[in-house]
Coordinates of C-alpha atoms in Angstrom, one line a residue:
M18 CA 6.2 12.7 -17.9
E19 CA 2.7 12.5 -17.1
F20 CA 1.4 8.9 -16.1
D21 CA 0.5 6.9 -18.5
T22 CA 4.0 6.9 -20.3
L23 CA 6.7 6.6 -17.1
Q24 CA 3.8 2.9 -16.4
V25 CA 5.7 1.7 -19.3
H26 CA 8.7 3.8 -19.6
A27 CA 10.0 4.5 -15.8
G28 CA 12.8 1.7 -14.5
Q29 CA 14.0 0.6 -17.4
E30 CA 17.3 0.4 -19.5
L31 CA 17.8 -1.7 -22.2
D32 CA 19.4 -4.8 -22.1
P33 CA 23.1 -3.6 -24.0
H34 CA 23.5 -6.9 -25.4
S35 CA 20.0 -8.3 -25.7
K36 CA 18.2 -4.8 -26.8
A37 CA 15.5 -6.9 -25.5
R38 CA 12.3 -4.0 -24.8
T39 CA 10.5 -6.2 -22.3
V40 CA 12.7 -6.2 -18.6
P41 CA 13.8 -9.6 -18.6
I42 CA 13.4 -12.0 -15.8
Y43 CA 17.1 -12.7 -14.3
A44 CA 16.7 -15.6 -13.2
T45 CA 19.4 -15.7 -11.4
S46 CA 20.4 -16.3 -7.3
S47 CA 23.6 -14.6 -7.6
Y48 CA 26.5 -12.8 -9.6
V49 CA 30.0 -12.9 -11.4
F50 CA 32.9 -10.8 -10.0
D51 CA 35.3 -9.5 -13.2
S52 CA 38.2 -9.3 -10.2
A53 CA 38.8 -9.6 -6.1
E54 CA 39.5 -6.3 -6.4
H55 CA 36.2 -5.3 -7.5
A56 CA 33.9 -8.3 -5.6
A57 CA 35.7 -6.8 -2.2
A58 CA 34.7 -2.9 -4.3
V59 CA 31.2 -3.9 -4.7
F60 CA 31.0 -5.2 -1.1
A61 CA 32.2 -2.6 0.4
G62 CA 29.9 0.1 -1.6
K63 CA 32.4 1.6 -3.5
E64 CA 31.8 0.6 -6.6
K65 CA 27.8 -0.2 -8.0
G66 CA 27.0 -3.8 -8.1
N67 CA 24.9 -7.2 -7.6
Q68 CA 25.9 -8.6 -4.8
Y69 CA 23.3 -11.4 -3.7
G70 CA 19.9 -12.0 -5.5
R71 CA 18.7 -11.5 -1.5
M72 CA 19.0 -8.2 -1.9
H73 CA 20.1 -7.4 -5.7
N74 CA 18.2 -8.2 -9.2
P75 CA 18.2 -5.7 -12.3
T76 CA 14.9 -7.2 -12.8
V77 CA 12.9 -6.5 -9.7
Q78 CA 15.1 -3.1 -9.6
A79 CA 13.8 -1.7 -12.6
F80 CA 10.0 -2.8 -10.8
A81 CA 11.5 -0.4 -7.6
D82 CA 12.6 2.4 -9.9
R83 CA 8.9 2.7 -11.9
M84 CA 7.6 2.8 -8.6
V85 CA 9.5 5.7 -7.7
A86 CA 8.5 7.6 -10.6
L87 CA 4.4 7.0 -10.8
E88 CA 4.8 8.4 -6.5
A89 CA 7.0 10.9 -7.2
G90 CA 9.4 9.8 -5.1
R91 CA 13.2 10.2 -5.0
A92 CA 14.3 6.2 -3.1
G93 CA 12.3 3.2 -2.6
L94 CA 13.1 -0.2 -2.8
A95 CA 10.3 -3.6 -4.1
L96 CA 9.5 -6.5 -1.1
S97 CA 8.3 -9.8 -1.5
S98 CA 4.7 -8.5 0.1
G99 CA 2.3 -5.8 0.7
Q100 CA 2.9 -7.0 4.2
A101 CA 6.7 -7.7 4.2
A102 CA 6.5 -3.6 3.5
T103 CA 4.8 -2.9 6.0
T104 CA 7.0 -4.7 8.6
A105 CA 10.7 -3.6 6.9
V106 CA 8.4 0.1 7.9
L107 CA 7.7 -0.4 11.3
L108 CA 10.6 -2.4 12.6
A109 CA 13.0 0.8 11.1
L110 CA 11.2 3.3 12.8
M111 CA 9.5 2.1 16.3
S112 CA 11.8 0.5 18.8
P113 CA 11.0 0.2 22.4
G114 CA 9.7 2.4 24.6
K115 CA 8.4 3.7 21.1
E116 CA 4.8 5.7 20.2
L117 CA 2.7 5.2 17.3
V118 CA -0.3 6.3 16.2
L119 CA -2.9 4.8 13.5
S120 CA -5.9 4.9 11.9
N121 CA -8.2 2.8 13.6
Q122 CA -10.0 2.1 10.1
L123 CA -5.9 -0.4 8.3
F124 CA -5.6 -3.6 6.9
G125 CA -5.6 -6.3 9.2
G126 CA -2.8 -7.1 9.2
T127 CA -0.8 -4.6 9.4
Y128 CA -3.0 -5.2 13.7
S129 CA -1.2 -7.9 13.0
V130 CA 2.8 -6.0 13.0
V131 CA 1.7 -3.8 15.4
N132 CA 0.7 -6.9 18.0
K133 CA 2.5 -9.5 17.4
I134 CA 5.7 -7.9 16.8
L135 CA 5.5 -4.2 17.8
E136 CA 3.2 -4.1 20.8
P137 CA 5.4 -6.9 22.7
W138 CA 9.0 -4.9 22.1
G139 CA 7.5 -2.2 23.6
V140 CA 6.2 0.0 21.4
T141 CA 2.8 1.5 22.0
S142 CA 0.2 1.9 19.8
I143 CA -2.4 4.5 20.2
S144 CA -5.5 3.9 17.9
V145 CA -7.5 7.1 16.3
E146 CA -10.5 8.1 13.3
P147 CA -7.7 8.8 11.4
S148 CA -8.5 13.1 11.2
L149 CA -6.5 15.8 12.0
E150 CA -9.0 16.1 14.8
T151 CA -8.2 13.7 16.3
I152 CA -4.3 12.9 15.6
A153 CA -4.1 15.9 16.8
E154 CA -5.4 15.3 20.3
V155 CA -2.8 11.8 20.8
S156 CA 0.2 13.2 18.9
H157 CA 3.9 15.5 19.6
E158 CA 5.9 15.6 19.1
Q159 CA 7.9 12.3 20.4
T160 CA 5.6 10.5 17.9
A161 CA 8.1 8.3 16.3
A162 CA 5.1 7.8 13.0
V163 CA 1.8 8.1 12.0
W164 CA 1.0 5.5 10.2
L165 CA -2.9 6.5 7.4
E166 CA -4.4 4.5 4.6
T167 CA -5.3 6.9 1.4
I168 CA -8.8 5.0 1.7
A169 CA -9.2 3.0 4.5
N170 CA -9.7 -0.5 4.0
P171 CA -13.0 -1.6 4.0
S172 CA -15.0 1.7 5.2
C173 CA -13.9 4.0 2.0
N174 CA -13.2 6.7 4.8
V175 CA -10.6 8.5 3.0
P176 CA -8.4 11.2 5.0
D177 CA -7.3 14.2 4.8
I178 CA -3.9 14.2 4.1
S179 CA -2.2 17.1 3.3
A180 CA -4.3 18.8 6.6
I181 CA -2.3 15.2 8.3
A182 CA 0.9 15.5 6.5
E183 CA 0.2 19.5 7.6
H184 CA -0.1 18.7 10.8
C185 CA 2.8 16.1 11.0
Q186 CA 5.1 18.0 9.5
K187 CA 5.3 21.1 12.9
L188 CA 5.8 17.8 15.3
D189 CA 8.1 16.3 12.8
I190 CA 6.5 13.0 12.9
P191 CA 6.6 11.4 9.8
L192 CA 3.3 10.7 8.3
V193 CA 3.3 6.5 6.3
V194 CA 0.9 6.5 3.5
D195 CA -0.7 2.7 2.6
N196 CA -1.5 4.3 -0.9
T197 CA -2.2 0.5 -1.9
W198 CA -5.6 1.3 -3.0
G199 CA -4.6 4.5 -4.7
C200 CA -2.7 2.8 -6.8
A201 CA 0.3 3.4 -7.4
G202 CA -0.3 6.7 -7.3
Y203 CA -2.5 6.8 -10.6
L204 CA -5.9 8.8 -8.1
C205 CA -3.3 9.8 -4.6
R206 CA 0.4 10.8 -4.8
P207 CA 0.7 11.1 -0.6
L208 CA 4.0 12.3 -1.2
E209 CA 2.7 15.3 -3.4
Q210 CA 0.1 15.8 0.0
G211 CA 3.2 16.0 2.7
A212 CA 3.7 12.0 3.7
D213 CA 7.3 11.3 3.8
I214 CA 6.4 7.6 3.5
V215 CA 3.9 5.4 0.5
I216 CA 3.5 1.3 0.9
H217 CA 1.8 -0.7 -1.7
S218 CA 0.8 -3.7 -1.8
A219 CA 1.7 -4.2 -5.1
T220 CA -0.7 -7.9 -5.3
K221 CA -4.0 -5.6 -6.2
W222 CA -4.2 -3.2 -8.9
I223 CA 0.1 -2.7 -9.8
G224 CA -0.4 -6.4 -10.7
G225 CA -4.1 -6.5 -11.7
H226 CA -4.1 -10.3 -12.4
G227 CA -4.6 -11.6 -8.7
S228 CA -1.0 -13.8 -10.0
F229 CA 1.3 -13.3 -7.3
I230 CA 1.9 -12.0 -4.1
G231 CA 4.8 -8.3 -3.5
G232 CA 4.7 -5.0 -1.9
A233 CA 6.8 -1.7 -2.4
L234 CA 7.9 1.2 -0.4
V235 CA 9.2 4.9 -1.9
D236 CA 10.6 7.2 0.2
A237 CA 10.2 11.2 -0.3
G238 CA 13.4 11.8 0.7
R239 CA 12.3 14.7 3.3
Y240 CA 12.5 13.9 6.1
N241 CA 15.6 15.1 8.6
W242 CA 16.3 11.5 9.8
A243 CA 19.2 12.9 12.6
N244 CA 16.8 14.8 14.4
G245 CA 17.6 12.4 17.5
K246 CA 14.2 10.7 17.6
Y247 CA 15.9 7.8 15.9
P248 CA 19.0 6.6 17.0
A249 CA 19.7 3.6 15.1
F250 CA 19.9 5.6 11.3
T251 CA 22.7 7.8 12.8
K252 CA 24.5 4.8 14.9
P253 CA 27.5 4.0 12.8
N254 CA 28.0 0.5 11.7
K255 CA 30.9 -1.6 11.6
K256 CA 32.8 0.3 9.3
G257 CA 31.9 3.5 10.6
Q258 CA 28.7 4.5 8.9
S259 CA 25.6 5.2 9.3
Y260 CA 22.3 4.8 7.5
V261 CA 21.8 9.2 7.0
D262 CA 25.7 9.3 6.7
R263 CA 25.7 6.6 4.1
A264 CA 21.9 7.8 2.1
G265 CA 21.2 11.4 3.6
A266 CA 17.5 12.1 3.7
T267 CA 16.6 8.7 2.1
A268 CA 17.9 6.7 5.3
L269 CA 15.3 5.2 6.4
T270 CA 14.6 3.4 2.5
L271 CA 18.0 1.6 3.1
R272 CA 17.5 0.6 7.0
A273 CA 14.4 -1.3 5.5
Y274 CA 16.4 -2.5 2.6
D275 CA 19.5 -4.2 5.5
L276 CA 16.2 -4.8 7.7
G277 CA 13.9 -6.3 4.9
L278 CA 16.4 -7.9 2.6
F279 CA 19.4 -8.2 3.6
T280 CA 18.3 -9.3 7.5
M281 CA 14.9 -11.0 7.6
G282 CA 15.5 -11.9 3.6
M283 CA 12.4 -10.5 2.4
T284 CA 12.5 -11.1 -0.6
L285 CA 10.5 -10.3 -4.5
S286 CA 11.5 -13.0 -6.5
P287 CA 12.0 -11.5 -10.4
Y288 CA 9.0 -13.7 -11.5
A289 CA 6.8 -11.9 -9.5
A290 CA 8.3 -8.6 -10.3
S291 CA 8.0 -9.0 -13.9
L292 CA 3.8 -10.0 -13.4
A293 CA 4.1 -5.9 -11.6
L294 CA 6.1 -4.6 -14.3
Q295 CA 3.0 -5.9 -17.1
G296 CA 0.3 -5.1 -15.2
L297 CA 2.4 -1.1 -14.7
E298 CA 2.0 -0.7 -18.0
T299 CA -2.1 -1.0 -18.0
L300 CA -2.7 0.0 -15.4
S301 CA -4.3 3.1 -15.5
L302 CA -6.3 2.0 -18.1
R303 CA -8.1 -0.5 -15.8
V304 CA -8.1 1.3 -13.0
Q305 CA -9.6 3.8 -14.4
R306 CA -13.1 1.2 -16.4
S307 CA -12.8 -0.2 -12.2
C308 CA -13.6 3.0 -11.2
D309 CA -16.5 4.3 -13.4
S310 CA -18.1 0.4 -12.9
A311 CA -17.6 1.1 -9.0
L312 CA -19.0 4.5 -8.6
A313 CA -22.3 3.5 -11.0
L314 CA -22.8 0.4 -9.3
A315 CA -22.6 1.5 -5.7
T316 CA -24.9 4.4 -6.8
F317 CA -27.5 1.6 -8.2
L318 CA -27.1 -0.4 -4.5
A319 CA -28.3 3.3 -2.6
E320 CA -30.9 2.8 -4.2
H321 CA -32.0 -0.8 -4.0
P322 CA -34.9 -1.6 -1.4
A323 CA -32.9 -4.5 -0.8
V324 CA -29.6 -2.9 0.7
K325 CA -29.8 -0.4 3.6
Q326 CA -26.7 2.3 3.1
V327 CA -23.5 1.6 1.0
H328 CA -20.6 3.4 2.6
Y329 CA -18.0 4.7 -1.2
P330 CA -16.4 7.7 -1.0
G331 CA -17.7 9.1 -4.7
L332 CA -21.1 9.5 -3.3
P333 CA -22.4 12.5 -2.6
S334 CA -24.0 11.5 0.5
S335 CA -20.8 9.9 1.9
S336 CA -19.5 11.8 5.1
C337 CA -15.3 11.6 3.2
H338 CA -17.3 12.9 -0.4
Q339 CA -15.7 16.5 -0.3
I340 CA -12.3 15.2 1.5
A341 CA -12.6 12.8 -1.2
K342 CA -13.0 14.7 -4.0
K343 CA -9.4 17.4 -2.8
T344 CA -7.7 13.9 -2.2
L345 CA -8.0 11.7 -4.7
Q346 CA -7.2 12.4 -9.2
H347 CA -9.3 10.5 -12.0
G348 CA -12.3 8.9 -9.8
F349 CA -13.1 8.1 -5.8
G350 CA -11.8 4.5 -5.7
A351 CA -11.9 1.4 -7.3
V352 CA -13.5 -0.3 -3.8
F353 CA -17.6 0.0 -2.2
S354 CA -19.3 -1.8 1.2
F355 CA -22.1 -1.9 1.3
E356 CA -24.9 -3.6 4.4
P357 CA -27.4 -5.5 3.6
Q358 CA -31.0 -5.8 5.3
S359 CA -29.6 -8.4 7.8
L360 CA -26.5 -10.6 7.8
A361 CA -29.0 -13.6 6.6
A362 CA -29.3 -11.5 3.8
A363 CA -26.0 -11.1 3.8
K364 CA -24.6 -14.7 3.8
Q365 CA -27.3 -15.4 1.3
F366 CA -25.5 -12.9 -1.7
L367 CA -21.6 -14.2 -0.8
N368 CA -24.0 -17.5 -1.5
R369 CA -26.1 -16.3 -4.7
V370 CA -23.0 -13.9 -6.5
K371 CA -22.0 -15.8 -9.7
L372 CA -20.0 -13.5 -11.6
A373 CA -18.6 -12.0 -9.1
S374 CA -15.4 -14.1 -7.0
H375 CA -16.0 -14.8 -3.2
L376 CA -11.8 -14.0 -2.2
A377 CA -9.9 -12.8 0.0
N378 CA -8.1 -10.1 -2.6
I379 CA -8.5 -6.6 -4.3
G380 CA -7.6 -4.8 -7.0
D381 CA -7.9 -8.2 -10.1
A382 CA -9.4 -8.2 -13.4
K383 CA -11.8 -10.1 -11.7
T384 CA -15.0 -8.4 -9.8
V385 CA -14.5 -10.2 -5.5
V386 CA -16.8 -9.9 -2.8
I387 CA -16.1 -11.2 1.6
N388 CA -17.5 -10.8 4.2
P389 CA -14.6 -9.2 6.1
W390 CA -16.1 -9.6 9.7
T391 CA -15.3 -12.9 9.9
T392 CA -12.0 -13.2 7.5
T393 CA -9.4 -10.1 7.1
H394 CA -10.6 -8.5 9.9
A395 CA -11.6 -11.3 11.9
G396 CA -7.9 -11.3 14.3
L397 CA -10.2 -8.3 15.0
S398 CA -11.8 -7.9 18.7
E399 CA -15.3 -7.2 18.3
S400 CA -15.3 -3.7 19.4
E401 CA -12.4 -3.0 17.0
R402 CA -14.4 -4.4 13.8
Y403 CA -17.1 -1.5 14.3
Q404 CA -14.5 1.3 15.2
A405 CA -12.6 0.1 11.7
G406 CA -16.6 0.3 10.4
V407 CA -16.5 -3.8 10.0
S408 CA -19.9 -5.0 10.5
P409 CA -21.3 -8.4 10.8
E410 CA -22.9 -7.7 7.6
L411 CA -20.5 -5.2 5.7
I412 CA -19.9 -6.8 1.9
R413 CA -17.0 -5.4 0.7
V414 CA -17.0 -5.2 -3.2
S415 CA -13.5 -4.6 -5.6
L416 CA -15.1 -3.8 -9.0
G417 CA -12.9 -5.8 -12.3
L418 CA -13.4 -5.0 -15.9
E419 CA -16.0 -6.8 -16.4
G420 CA -19.8 -5.3 -18.5
L421 CA -21.7 -3.1 -15.4
A422 CA -24.6 -4.3 -16.7
D423 CA -23.3 -7.8 -15.8
L424 CA -22.5 -7.2 -12.9
K425 CA -26.2 -5.5 -12.0
D426 CA -27.6 -8.4 -12.7
D427 CA -25.8 -10.5 -11.7
F428 CA -26.0 -8.0 -8.2
A429 CA -30.4 -8.5 -8.1
Q430 CA -30.4 -11.5 -8.0
A431 CA -28.2 -12.3 -5.5
L432 CA -29.7 -10.0 -3.6
S433 CA -34.0 -11.5 -4.8

């Protein structure tokens, strides 16, 4: 089916009793069992069924299933936030002594997981420019994972996912891509380009209205987790079964479920899942409008005398323009960054902008702006911020659904 059809219908089986067209919100903590035998069979995994609301909810499952369909994966999981999805995947993959190669142009929260949890635990991380050449220099057969973003936040750099995936496959390294800016697969499907796992902050374009916090992961289901590099995947549990025994090539999803939901309770609310499902139904329409506006506004600012530089892969002047044309579809993303002529001018812009909202989010129906140096990436060292493409005067812009002429007028008066 086409993406537009999947975003409306995938993951839903009509309730046989109510026949509700919209996925119902199952606001329950627990579920009734038919008998003692039925309860035992569900908990033993011999029969399908819901055990408890921390791990199981039909509304949440419908959202997870829809994400799997949209990303062309084989299994997936919905969690309480994008940060929860990141944490669950990293904890599933890593263990003391492992080595992680990650882009040096990532969302600040990803670095927090690495710096505050993984490194004290004994994991080594290597941050490099997200290019094939630099990743090839530092990765090897014992590398536990390579981690990228489809479009880097906030530098807007686009890595060559297919080329990096081919390199990772040669060395038997799982490739994880944060596809939040890929908009649930509408702009990019990394799994089809060779990635093994994608994660999302559903708070952004999936929800589309800044009304909830949520996250998801989708598993391609083709990596061999029994290759000896991941002992936790093949270690038998108390019942004598390993993650690989129970889930095969989708063992990563099962381990992330076990750690993220069963053990740590990173549970997505059914109310939030309902908002995510509603958001997905119009995602392609919203994202296309925002991408078109982003290209037009970025082009406008690139010619503005008060602007020093614009970072957007849709501009022919961008160093990653050709890679972006190969990697992305339907547009070049709904976010760009720009640098006014000075730090004082950047502060003036943020203080004077009227239509755009000054806040720490992206993917909203409203256009939003922020200075990453002092906010989203403030936890990084100065050198790390520069490596991530963040300068003191950089302004990140996430395009919403307002009229383009009104946005141009607002930005022009704020820069004047």
